[in-house]
Amino acid sequence: MSTVVGRVQATAVTDEFVTAEGSVVLLGSETSQAVRLSLLGAAIRELSAAPVTLDDLGSRLEGRFGPAPEGALAQLLAELIAVGVIEQIA
Amino acid sequence: MTSVHQSASTVRHTIRAIGADVPVVLEDPAETFVATFEHVWHECLVGPPVGPRGPGMPAAVVAEEVVVPRDELQDGDVTRRRRALMQLTQRITRSAIKAQAGRLLMLHAGALAHPETGASVVFVAPGGTGKTTLARVLGPRWRYVTDETVAITRDGHILPYPKPLSIRPEPVDGIRDGVKDEVAPGDLGLRPSDAAPWVAGVVSLRREEGEGRDPAPVRREPVDVLDALVTLAPETSSLGLLERPLHWLGDLLTGTGGLVRLRYSDAATLEPVVRDVLGRTR
């Protein structure tokens, strides 16, 4: 799995379906694939609506969910990038 | 019959598919091809294009013309004619889907309807995994809406597509030629719906090999709405061109009791499920 460096940002999507509990399904803008996000994944997209550094993102997530295990954020970001809902930017 | 012989060598028809009128031009066809085409497409042949389709139905849109060149339509062996008919079905479907892109929610699915109420069960499945078989096996008891593409309006009506059923023939000496037979619905005892069909329930088919002689019992698995969206999105056409497509699909599912996944080995065992859905009222 590649290491995420620099800043990240939520990608544009065609539609977003959100339940009352905050779970989310996204429909990508390029494909007909829909992606279901966990609450944590949904929070990452929300907090990266504008470009954000990993440190800032990690701090904000910690404020909501508490401390994360070492490397967990990077792994989750890599998964979100792989399915096209987060992009890495310079 | 509604064919128009524009000249001695060209035959024109209009096929109504999912609310779109698809002009079909057969260039210098063999008579046997025209006769077979008109027979298998009988339920979809219409006169002049456009016109409303009943309460709640949008007027038909005119789709891109499908032209079949002469070299595909001349007398040849049976396999050649079968292949030409199969390809023509695919072209008509593609043209209709293209015309309705951004207008209708289109699922890769078959549907059967109640003859009086129009209540319909929509069965979603990837190609080659049970839609046509289910329509053949249970369709004669109900009404045939389609075995291919279910096109749904925002208020839950279905624009029917009672196309010929594309049936994979039994292999000859263990060999398949990759050509499906286009069979008229009427030849299989299927009749189109008189009542305007509407979505009463959506199921996702998962055909599995049975064990032993007796078919395995049907397993019903409710799917929560988020997983349902993930399951169904790849089984749609042009979903991203709709306005708020996930909400359209989500509203449809929540308004019809949610998606149910059916694991089964024999289409006949699905009859109670179909009967249950078709008994619903709006």
PDB file of N, CA, C and O in Angstrom, chain B residues 62-120:
ATOM      1  N   VAL B  62     -38.121   9.982 -29.322  1.00  0.00           N
ATOM      2  CA  VAL B  62     -37.661   9.304 -30.531  1.00  0.00           C
ATOM      3  C   VAL B  62     -36.174   8.999 -30.386  1.00  0.00           C
ATOM      4  O   VAL B  62     -35.367   9.892 -30.123  1.00  0.00           O
ATOM      5  N   ALA B  63     -35.851   7.750 -30.521  1.00  0.00           N
ATOM      6  CA  ALA B  63     -34.471   7.298 -30.341  1.00  0.00           C
ATOM      7  C   ALA B  63     -33.711   7.342 -31.655  1.00  0.00           C
ATOM      8  O   ALA B  63     -34.286   7.556 -32.728  1.00  0.00           O
ATOM      9  N   GLU B  64     -32.433   7.146 -31.530  1.00  0.00           N
ATOM     10  CA  GLU B  64     -31.559   7.091 -32.707  1.00  0.00           C
ATOM     11  C   GLU B  64     -31.953   5.908 -33.591  1.00  0.00           C
ATOM     12  O   GLU B  64     -32.244   4.824 -33.090  1.00  0.00           O
ATOM     13  N   GLU B  65     -31.927   6.150 -34.877  1.00  0.00           N
ATOM     14  CA  GLU B  65     -32.313   5.117 -35.837  1.00  0.00           C
ATOM     15  C   GLU B  65     -31.332   3.939 -35.808  1.00  0.00           C
ATOM     16  O   GLU B  65     -30.135   4.129 -35.689  1.00  0.00           O
ATOM     17  N   VAL B  66     -31.904   2.762 -35.928  1.00  0.00           N
ATOM     18  CA  VAL B  66     -31.075   1.562 -36.049  1.00  0.00           C
ATOM     19  C   VAL B  66     -31.172   1.083 -37.496  1.00  0.00           C
ATOM     20  O   VAL B  66     -32.261   0.754 -37.965  1.00  0.00           O
ATOM     21  N   VAL B  67     -30.036   1.080 -38.172  1.00  0.00           N
ATOM     22  CA  VAL B  67     -30.011   0.667 -39.573  1.00  0.00           C
ATOM     23  C   VAL B  67     -29.271  -0.660 -39.679  1.00  0.00           C
ATOM     24  O   VAL B  67     -28.151  -0.795 -39.186  1.00  0.00           O
ATOM     25  N   VAL B  68     -29.923  -1.614 -40.292  1.00  0.00           N
ATOM     26  CA  VAL B  68     -29.270  -2.914 -40.499  1.00  0.00           C
ATOM     27  C   VAL B  68     -28.948  -3.036 -41.985  1.00  0.00           C
ATOM     28  O   VAL B  68     -29.859  -3.040 -42.827  1.00  0.00           O
ATOM     29  N   PRO B  69     -27.655  -3.107 -42.315  1.00  0.00           N
ATOM     30  CA  PRO B  69     -27.281  -3.112 -43.731  1.00  0.00           C
ATOM     31  C   PRO B  69     -27.635  -4.425 -44.430  1.00  0.00           C
ATOM     32  O   PRO B  69     -27.825  -5.459 -43.798  1.00  0.00           O
ATOM     33  N   ARG B  70     -27.684  -4.308 -45.735  1.00  0.00           N
ATOM     34  CA  ARG B  70     -28.125  -5.413 -46.578  1.00  0.00           C
ATOM     35  C   ARG B  70     -27.363  -6.696 -46.323  1.00  0.00           C
ATOM     36  O   ARG B  70     -27.958  -7.779 -46.271  1.00  0.00           O
ATOM     37  N   ASP B  71     -26.053  -6.577 -46.130  1.00  0.00           N
ATOM     38  CA  ASP B  71     -25.267  -7.805 -46.048  1.00  0.00           C
ATOM     39  C   ASP B  71     -25.570  -8.628 -44.800  1.00  0.00           C
ATOM     40  O   ASP B  71     -25.177  -9.792 -44.712  1.00  0.00           O
ATOM     41  N   GLU B  72     -26.277  -8.022 -43.835  1.00  0.00           N
ATOM     42  CA  GLU B  72     -26.648  -8.798 -42.648  1.00  0.00           C
ATOM     43  C   GLU B  72     -28.035  -9.421 -42.777  1.00  0.00           C
ATOM     44  O   GLU B  72     -28.454 -10.179 -41.907  1.00  0.00           O
ATOM     45  N   LEU B  73     -28.730  -9.062 -43.851  1.00  0.00           N
ATOM     46  CA  LEU B  73     -30.147  -9.410 -43.924  1.00  0.00           C
ATOM     47  C   LEU B  73     -30.503 -10.346 -45.068  1.00  0.00           C
ATOM     48  O   LEU B  73     -31.683 -10.636 -45.282  1.00  0.00           O
ATOM     49  N   GLN B  74     -29.527 -10.791 -45.777  1.00  0.00           N
ATOM     50  CA  GLN B  74     -29.822 -11.679 -46.894  1.00  0.00           C
ATOM     51  C   GLN B  74     -29.961 -13.110 -46.401  1.00  0.00           C
ATOM     52  O   GLN B  74     -29.474 -13.464 -45.333  1.00  0.00           O
ATOM     53  N   ASP B  75     -30.641 -13.889 -47.217  1.00  0.00           N
ATOM     54  CA  ASP B  75     -30.813 -15.293 -46.855  1.00  0.00           C
ATOM     55  C   ASP B  75     -29.461 -15.949 -46.674  1.00  0.00           C
ATOM     56  O   ASP B  75     -28.541 -15.762 -47.466  1.00  0.00           O
ATOM     57  N   GLY B  76     -29.355 -16.678 -45.654  1.00  0.00           N
ATOM     58  CA  GLY B  76     -28.133 -17.429 -45.416  1.00  0.00           C
ATOM     59  C   GLY B  76     -28.489 -18.597 -44.534  1.00  0.00           C
ATOM     60  O   GLY B  76     -29.651 -18.997 -44.475  1.00  0.00           O
ATOM     61  N   ASP B  77     -27.524 -19.114 -43.835  1.00  0.00           N
ATOM     62  CA  ASP B  77     -27.878 -20.230 -42.968  1.00  0.00           C
ATOM     63  C   ASP B  77     -28.628 -19.705 -41.744  1.00  0.00           C
ATOM     64  O   ASP B  77     -28.701 -18.494 -41.487  1.00  0.00           O
ATOM     65  N   VAL B  78     -29.195 -20.619 -41.014  1.00  0.00           N
ATOM     66  CA  VAL B  78     -30.035 -20.257 -39.883  1.00  0.00           C
ATOM     67  C   VAL B  78     -29.232 -19.503 -38.824  1.00  0.00           C
ATOM     68  O   VAL B  78     -29.708 -18.529 -38.237  1.00  0.00           O
ATOM     69  N   THR B  79     -28.016 -19.925 -38.599  1.00  0.00           N
ATOM     70  CA  THR B  79     -27.188 -19.279 -37.592  1.00  0.00           C
ATOM     71  C   THR B  79     -26.967 -17.816 -37.932  1.00  0.00           C
ATOM     72  O   THR B  79     -27.012 -16.937 -37.059  1.00  0.00           O
ATOM     73  N   ARG B  80     -26.790 -17.539 -39.196  1.00  0.00           N
ATOM     74  CA  ARG B  80     -26.581 -16.145 -39.631  1.00  0.00           C
ATOM     75  C   ARG B  80     -27.807 -15.295 -39.319  1.00  0.00           C
ATOM     76  O   ARG B  80     -27.697 -14.172 -38.826  1.00  0.00           O
ATOM     77  N   ARG B  81     -28.991 -15.850 -39.589  1.00  0.00           N
ATOM     78  CA  ARG B  81     -30.207 -15.095 -39.324  1.00  0.00           C
ATOM     79  C   ARG B  81     -30.411 -14.922 -37.812  1.00  0.00           C
ATOM     80  O   ARG B  81     -30.810 -13.857 -37.341  1.00  0.00           O
ATOM     81  N   ARG B  82     -30.136 -15.962 -37.062  1.00  0.00           N
ATOM     82  CA  ARG B  82     -30.260 -15.872 -35.604  1.00  0.00           C
ATOM     83  C   ARG B  82     -29.324 -14.805 -35.049  1.00  0.00           C
ATOM     84  O   ARG B  82     -29.687 -14.018 -34.179  1.00  0.00           O
ATOM     85  N   ARG B  83     -28.103 -14.806 -35.584  1.00  0.00           N
ATOM     86  CA  ARG B  83     -27.126 -13.830 -35.098  1.00  0.00           C
ATOM     87  C   ARG B  83     -27.585 -12.405 -35.423  1.00  0.00           C
ATOM     88  O   ARG B  83     -27.477 -11.493 -34.604  1.00  0.00           O
ATOM     89  N   ALA B  84     -28.105 -12.221 -36.645  1.00  0.00           N
ATOM     90  CA  ALA B  84     -28.566 -10.882 -37.037  1.00  0.00           C
ATOM     91  C   ALA B  84     -29.708 -10.421 -36.134  1.00  0.00           C
ATOM     92  O   ALA B  84     -29.768  -9.253 -35.726  1.00  0.00           O
ATOM     93  N   LEU B  85     -30.614 -11.332 -35.804  1.00  0.00           N
ATOM     94  CA  LEU B  85     -31.728 -10.965 -34.913  1.00  0.00           C
ATOM     95  C   LEU B  85     -31.233 -10.634 -33.514  1.00  0.00           C
ATOM     96  O   LEU B  85     -31.697  -9.681 -32.890  1.00  0.00           O
ATOM     97  N   MET B  86     -30.281 -11.414 -33.034  1.00  0.00           N
ATOM     98  CA  MET B  86     -29.733 -11.165 -31.699  1.00  0.00           C
ATOM     99  C   MET B  86     -29.054  -9.796 -31.651  1.00  0.00           C
ATOM    100  O   MET B  86     -29.267  -9.004 -30.721  1.00  0.00           O
ATOM    101  N   GLN B  87     -28.273  -9.512 -32.665  1.00  0.00           N
ATOM    102  CA  GLN B  87     -27.563  -8.231 -32.688  1.00  0.00           C
ATOM    103  C   GLN B  87     -28.538  -7.066 -32.832  1.00  0.00           C
ATOM    104  O   GLN B  87     -28.322  -5.991 -32.267  1.00  0.00           O
ATOM    105  N   LEU B  88     -29.601  -7.290 -33.583  1.00  0.00           N
ATOM    106  CA  LEU B  88     -30.594  -6.236 -33.749  1.00  0.00           C
ATOM    107  C   LEU B  88     -31.274  -5.927 -32.411  1.00  0.00           C
ATOM    108  O   LEU B  88     -31.495  -4.763 -32.060  1.00  0.00           O
ATOM    109  N   THR B  89     -31.571  -6.963 -31.652  1.00  0.00           N
ATOM    110  CA  THR B  89     -32.151  -6.745 -30.319  1.00  0.00           C
ATOM    111  C   THR B  89     -31.213  -5.898 -29.467  1.00  0.00           C
ATOM    112  O   THR B  89     -31.641  -4.950 -28.786  1.00  0.00           O
ATOM    113  N   GLN B  90     -29.944  -6.220 -29.508  1.00  0.00           N
ATOM    114  CA  GLN B  90     -28.979  -5.465 -28.702  1.00  0.00           C
ATOM    115  C   GLN B  90     -28.917  -4.008 -29.162  1.00  0.00           C
ATOM    116  O   GLN B  90     -28.841  -3.087 -28.338  1.00  0.00           O
ATOM    117  N   ARG B  91     -28.968  -3.804 -30.463  1.00  0.00           N
ATOM    118  CA  ARG B  91     -28.901  -2.419 -30.978  1.00  0.00           C
ATOM    119  C   ARG B  91     -30.143  -1.622 -30.579  1.00  0.00           C
ATOM    120  O   ARG B  91     -30.060  -0.440 -30.243  1.00  0.00           O
ATOM    121  N   ILE B  92     -31.294  -2.264 -30.687  1.00  0.00           N
ATOM    122  CA  ILE B  92     -32.538  -1.572 -30.316  1.00  0.00           C
ATOM    123  C   ILE B  92     -32.495  -1.192 -28.838  1.00  0.00           C
ATOM    124  O   ILE B  92     -32.844  -0.069 -28.456  1.00  0.00           O
ATOM    125  N   THR B  93     -32.052  -2.114 -28.015  1.00  0.00           N
ATOM    126  CA  THR B  93     -31.983  -1.835 -26.579  1.00  0.00           C
ATOM    127  C   THR B  93     -31.019  -0.689 -26.301  1.00  0.00           C
ATOM    128  O   THR B  93     -31.332   0.230 -25.531  1.00  0.00           O
ATOM    129  N   ARG B  94     -29.874  -0.723 -26.943  1.00  0.00           N
ATOM    130  CA  ARG B  94     -28.884   0.348 -26.714  1.00  0.00           C
ATOM    131  C   ARG B  94     -29.439   1.700 -27.153  1.00  0.00           C
ATOM    132  O   ARG B  94     -29.247   2.714 -26.487  1.00  0.00           O
ATOM    133  N   SER B  95     -30.117   1.708 -28.301  1.00  0.00           N
ATOM    134  CA  SER B  95     -30.670   2.970 -28.800  1.00  0.00           C
ATOM    135  C   SER B  95     -31.714   3.529 -27.843  1.00  0.00           C
ATOM    136  O   SER B  95     -31.736   4.736 -27.556  1.00  0.00           O
ATOM    137  N   ALA B  96     -32.560   2.659 -27.338  1.00  0.00           N
ATOM    138  CA  ALA B  96     -33.608   3.108 -26.408  1.00  0.00           C
ATOM    139  C   ALA B  96     -32.996   3.616 -25.106  1.00  0.00           C
ATOM    140  O   ALA B  96     -33.411   4.651 -24.574  1.00  0.00           O
ATOM    141  N   ILE B  97     -32.016   2.894 -24.608  1.00  0.00           N
ATOM    142  CA  ILE B  97     -31.370   3.320 -23.360  1.00  0.00           C
ATOM    143  C   ILE B  97     -30.697   4.676 -23.556  1.00  0.00           C
ATOM    144  O   ILE B  97     -30.788   5.562 -22.701  1.00  0.00           O
ATOM    145  N   LYS B  98     -30.051   4.833 -24.670  1.00  0.00           N
ATOM    146  CA  LYS B  98     -29.378   6.111 -24.943  1.00  0.00           C
ATOM    147  C   LYS B  98     -30.395   7.256 -24.990  1.00  0.00           C
ATOM    148  O   LYS B  98     -30.150   8.344 -24.463  1.00  0.00           O
ATOM    149  N   ALA B  99     -31.547   6.990 -25.603  1.00  0.00           N
ATOM    150  CA  ALA B  99     -32.571   8.039 -25.714  1.00  0.00           C
ATOM    151  C   ALA B  99     -33.139   8.415 -24.356  1.00  0.00           C
ATOM    152  O   ALA B  99     -33.544   9.554 -24.133  1.00  0.00           O
ATOM    153  N   GLN B 100     -33.174   7.461 -23.434  1.00  0.00           N
ATOM    154  CA  GLN B 100     -33.780   7.733 -22.120  1.00  0.00           C
ATOM    155  C   GLN B 100     -32.750   8.072 -21.050  1.00  0.00           C
ATOM    156  O   GLN B 100     -33.123   8.284 -19.887  1.00  0.00           O
ATOM    157  N   ALA B 101     -31.481   8.121 -21.429  1.00  0.00           N
ATOM    158  CA  ALA B 101     -30.437   8.448 -20.455  1.00  0.00           C
ATOM    159  C   ALA B 101     -30.706   9.825 -19.856  1.00  0.00           C
ATOM    160  O   ALA B 101     -30.978  10.787 -20.582  1.00  0.00           O
ATOM    161  N   GLY B 102     -30.646   9.904 -18.544  1.00  0.00           N
ATOM    162  CA  GLY B 102     -30.906  11.169 -17.866  1.00  0.00           C
ATOM    163  C   GLY B 102     -32.371  11.439 -17.623  1.00  0.00           C
ATOM    164  O   GLY B 102     -32.728  12.436 -16.989  1.00  0.00           O
ATOM    165  N   ARG B 103     -33.256  10.577 -18.136  1.00  0.00           N
ATOM    166  CA  ARG B 103     -34.699  10.776 -17.951  1.00  0.00           C
ATOM    167  C   ARG B 103     -35.304   9.741 -17.008  1.00  0.00           C
ATOM    168  O   ARG B 103     -36.224  10.055 -16.261  1.00  0.00           O
ATOM    169  N   LEU B 104     -34.824   8.494 -17.155  1.00  0.00           N
ATOM    170  CA  LEU B 104     -35.438   7.386 -16.418  1.00  0.00           C
ATOM    171  C   LEU B 104     -34.383   6.628 -15.636  1.00  0.00           C
ATOM    172  O   LEU B 104     -33.220   6.549 -16.043  1.00  0.00           O
ATOM    173  N   LEU B 105     -34.811   6.048 -14.531  1.00  0.00           N
ATOM    174  CA  LEU B 105     -33.956   5.127 -13.791  1.00  0.00           C
ATOM    175  C   LEU B 105     -34.024   3.780 -14.509  1.00  0.00           C
ATOM    176  O   LEU B 105     -35.100   3.190 -14.624  1.00  0.00           O
ATOM    177  N   MET B 106     -32.891   3.315 -15.019  1.00  0.00           N
ATOM    178  CA  MET B 106     -32.891   2.099 -15.840  1.00  0.00           C
ATOM    179  C   MET B 106     -32.063   1.020 -15.163  1.00  0.00           C
ATOM    180  O   MET B 106     -30.868   1.198 -14.923  1.00  0.00           O
ATOM    181  N   LEU B 107     -32.715  -0.095 -14.861  1.00  0.00           N
ATOM    182  CA  LEU B 107     -32.069  -1.208 -14.180  1.00  0.00           C
ATOM    183  C   LEU B 107     -31.908  -2.384 -15.137  1.00  0.00           C
ATOM    184  O   LEU B 107     -32.817  -2.664 -15.940  1.00  0.00           O
ATOM    185  N   HIS B 108     -30.791  -3.093 -15.025  1.00  0.00           N
ATOM    186  CA  HIS B 108     -30.630  -4.350 -15.758  1.00  0.00           C
ATOM    187  C   HIS B 108     -31.486  -5.376 -15.026  1.00  0.00           C
ATOM    188  O   HIS B 108     -31.044  -5.987 -14.049  1.00  0.00           O
ATOM    189  N   ALA B 109     -32.689  -5.517 -15.465  1.00  0.00           N
ATOM    190  CA  ALA B 109     -33.645  -6.310 -14.688  1.00  0.00           C
ATOM    191  C   ALA B 109     -34.778  -6.765 -15.584  1.00  0.00           C
ATOM    192  O   ALA B 109     -35.028  -6.197 -16.642  1.00  0.00           O
ATOM    193  N   GLY B 110     -35.463  -7.799 -15.122  1.00  0.00           N
ATOM    194  CA  GLY B 110     -36.717  -8.203 -15.726  1.00  0.00           C
ATOM    195  C   GLY B 110     -37.849  -7.772 -14.812  1.00  0.00           C
ATOM    196  O   GLY B 110     -37.619  -7.345 -13.673  1.00  0.00           O
ATOM    197  N   ALA B 111     -39.070  -7.887 -15.320  1.00  0.00           N
ATOM    198  CA  ALA B 111     -40.215  -7.542 -14.482  1.00  0.00           C
ATOM    199  C   ALA B 111     -41.448  -8.302 -14.948  1.00  0.00           C
ATOM    200  O   ALA B 111     -41.640  -8.524 -16.147  1.00  0.00           O
ATOM    201  N   LEU B 112     -42.254  -8.691 -13.972  1.00  0.00           N
ATOM    202  CA  LEU B 112     -43.560  -9.291 -14.223  1.00  0.00           C
ATOM    203  C   LEU B 112     -44.592  -8.460 -13.477  1.00  0.00           C
ATOM    204  O   LEU B 112     -44.290  -7.898 -12.418  1.00  0.00           O
ATOM    205  N   ALA B 113     -45.803  -8.394 -14.042  1.00  0.00           N
ATOM    206  CA  ALA B 113     -46.833  -7.524 -13.463  1.00  0.00           C
ATOM    207  C   ALA B 113     -48.105  -8.306 -13.167  1.00  0.00           C
ATOM    208  O   ALA B 113     -48.400  -9.330 -13.800  1.00  0.00           O
ATOM    209  N   HIS B 114     -48.869  -7.780 -12.222  1.00  0.00           N
ATOM    210  CA  HIS B 114     -50.208  -8.305 -11.964  1.00  0.00           C
ATOM    211  C   HIS B 114     -51.120  -7.830 -13.098  1.00  0.00           C
ATOM    212  O   HIS B 114     -51.083  -6.648 -13.459  1.00  0.00           O
ATOM    213  N   PRO B 115     -51.946  -8.705 -13.646  1.00  0.00           N
ATOM    214  CA  PRO B 115     -52.718  -8.312 -14.839  1.00  0.00           C
ATOM    215  C   PRO B 115     -53.732  -7.206 -14.588  1.00  0.00           C
ATOM    216  O   PRO B 115     -54.074  -6.469 -15.509  1.00  0.00           O
ATOM    217  N   GLU B 116     -54.227  -7.088 -13.366  1.00  0.00           N
ATOM    218  CA  GLU B 116     -55.273  -6.092 -13.122  1.00  0.00           C
ATOM    219  C   GLU B 116     -54.757  -4.832 -12.438  1.00  0.00           C
ATOM    220  O   GLU B 116     -55.205  -3.738 -12.751  1.00  0.00           O
ATOM    221  N   THR B 117     -53.828  -4.980 -11.521  1.00  0.00           N
ATOM    222  CA  THR B 117     -53.381  -3.805 -10.759  1.00  0.00           C
ATOM    223  C   THR B 117     -52.120  -3.159 -11.353  1.00  0.00           C
ATOM    224  O   THR B 117     -51.838  -2.000 -11.076  1.00  0.00           O
ATOM    225  N   GLY B 118     -51.365  -3.917 -12.128  1.00  0.00           N
ATOM    226  CA  GLY B 118     -50.094  -3.402 -12.652  1.00  0.00           C
ATOM    227  C   GLY B 118     -48.949  -3.500 -11.659  1.00  0.00           C
ATOM    228  O   GLY B 118     -47.814  -3.155 -11.984  1.00  0.00           O
ATOM    229  N   ALA B 119     -49.238  -3.959 -10.431  1.00  0.00           N
ATOM    230  CA  ALA B 119     -48.154  -4.151  -9.444  1.00  0.00           C
ATOM    231  C   ALA B 119     -47.092  -5.050 -10.052  1.00  0.00           C
ATOM    232  O   ALA B 119     -47.414  -6.105 -10.612  1.00  0.00           O
ATOM    233  N   SER B 120     -45.836  -4.644  -9.951  1.00  0.00           N
ATOM    234  CA  SER B 120     -44.773  -5.377 -10.654  1.00  0.00           C
ATOM    235  C   SER B 120     -43.634  -5.717  -9.710  1.00  0.00           C
ATOM    236  O   SER B 120     -43.269  -4.929  -8.831  1.00  0.00           O
TER     237      SER B 120
END
